Amino acid sequence: MIEFSCFKCGTLLQFPERVGIREECEKCGEDVHVCKNCQFYDPGAYNECREPSAEVVLEKERANRCDYFQGGGSRSVKEKKEDLMSAAEALFKKK
């Protein structure tokens, strides 16, 4: 089971096997097979992708035919943000 959150609205999405290129979020209607929903998506990386063999995709929020797509990017970005916030709070916490 593939499970991740929509990059646009945060709705939890579930797919039995693969995420098809025509899949849409059931809540907001956005494309699901997009860079911003992929585990390899990284705004700080070259071409905003950590997969070195992937072709360049210019529109990160539109459906694409990338063979390396792996759902889960939105959830991991949120978790990273929470981890960074926790670390910052711990660093600047008054004693």
PDB file of C-alpha atoms in Angstrom, residues 20-52:
ATOM      1  CA  GLY A  20      -1.040   6.280 -12.163  1.00  0.00           C
ATOM      2  CA  ILE A  21      -0.210   9.377 -14.179  1.00  0.00           C
ATOM      3  CA  ARG A  22      -3.886  10.367 -14.381  1.00  0.00           C
ATOM      4  CA  GLU A  23      -4.611  10.021 -10.663  1.00  0.00           C
ATOM      5  CA  GLU A  24      -6.114  13.079  -8.966  1.00  0.00           C
ATOM      6  CA  CYS A  25      -6.578  14.037  -5.327  1.00  0.00           C
ATOM      7  CA  GLU A  26     -10.122  13.128  -4.315  1.00  0.00           C
ATOM      8  CA  LYS A  27     -10.481  16.359  -2.307  1.00  0.00           C
ATOM      9  CA  CYS A  28      -8.838  19.175  -4.314  1.00  0.00           C
ATOM     10  CA  GLY A  29      -8.597  17.582  -7.782  1.00  0.00           C
ATOM     11  CA  GLU A  30      -4.858  18.241  -8.191  1.00  0.00           C
ATOM     12  CA  ASP A  31      -2.688  15.796 -10.119  1.00  0.00           C
ATOM     13  CA  VAL A  32      -1.046  13.225  -7.826  1.00  0.00           C
ATOM     14  CA  HIS A  33       1.830  11.898  -9.994  1.00  0.00           C
ATOM     15  CA  VAL A  34       3.803  15.162  -9.583  1.00  0.00           C
ATOM     16  CA  CYS A  35       7.277  16.073  -8.369  1.00  0.00           C
ATOM     17  CA  LYS A  36       5.979  17.729  -5.200  1.00  0.00           C
ATOM     18  CA  ASN A  37       4.419  14.414  -4.100  1.00  0.00           C
ATOM     19  CA  CYS A  38       7.596  12.422  -4.775  1.00  0.00           C
ATOM     20  CA  GLN A  39      10.112  11.224  -2.180  1.00  0.00           C
ATOM     21  CA  PHE A  40      12.929  12.494  -4.403  1.00  0.00           C
ATOM     22  CA  TYR A  41      11.587  16.075  -4.561  1.00  0.00           C
ATOM     23  CA  ASP A  42      13.983  18.483  -2.851  1.00  0.00           C
ATOM     24  CA  PRO A  43      13.790  22.239  -3.555  1.00  0.00           C
ATOM     25  CA  GLY A  44      17.453  22.583  -2.561  1.00  0.00           C
ATOM     26  CA  ALA A  45      18.762  19.912  -4.938  1.00  0.00           C
ATOM     27  CA  TYR A  46      19.887  20.297  -8.549  1.00  0.00           C
ATOM     28  CA  ASN A  47      16.716  20.366 -10.699  1.00  0.00           C
ATOM     29  CA  GLU A  48      14.841  20.053  -7.366  1.00  0.00           C
ATOM     30  CA  CYS A  49      15.288  16.262  -7.499  1.00  0.00           C
ATOM     31  CA  ARG A  50      17.564  13.899  -5.543  1.00  0.00           C
ATOM     32  CA  GLU A  51      17.303  11.174  -8.211  1.00  0.00           C
ATOM     33  CA  PRO A  52      20.345  11.788 -10.454  1.00  0.00           C
TER      34      PRO A  52
END
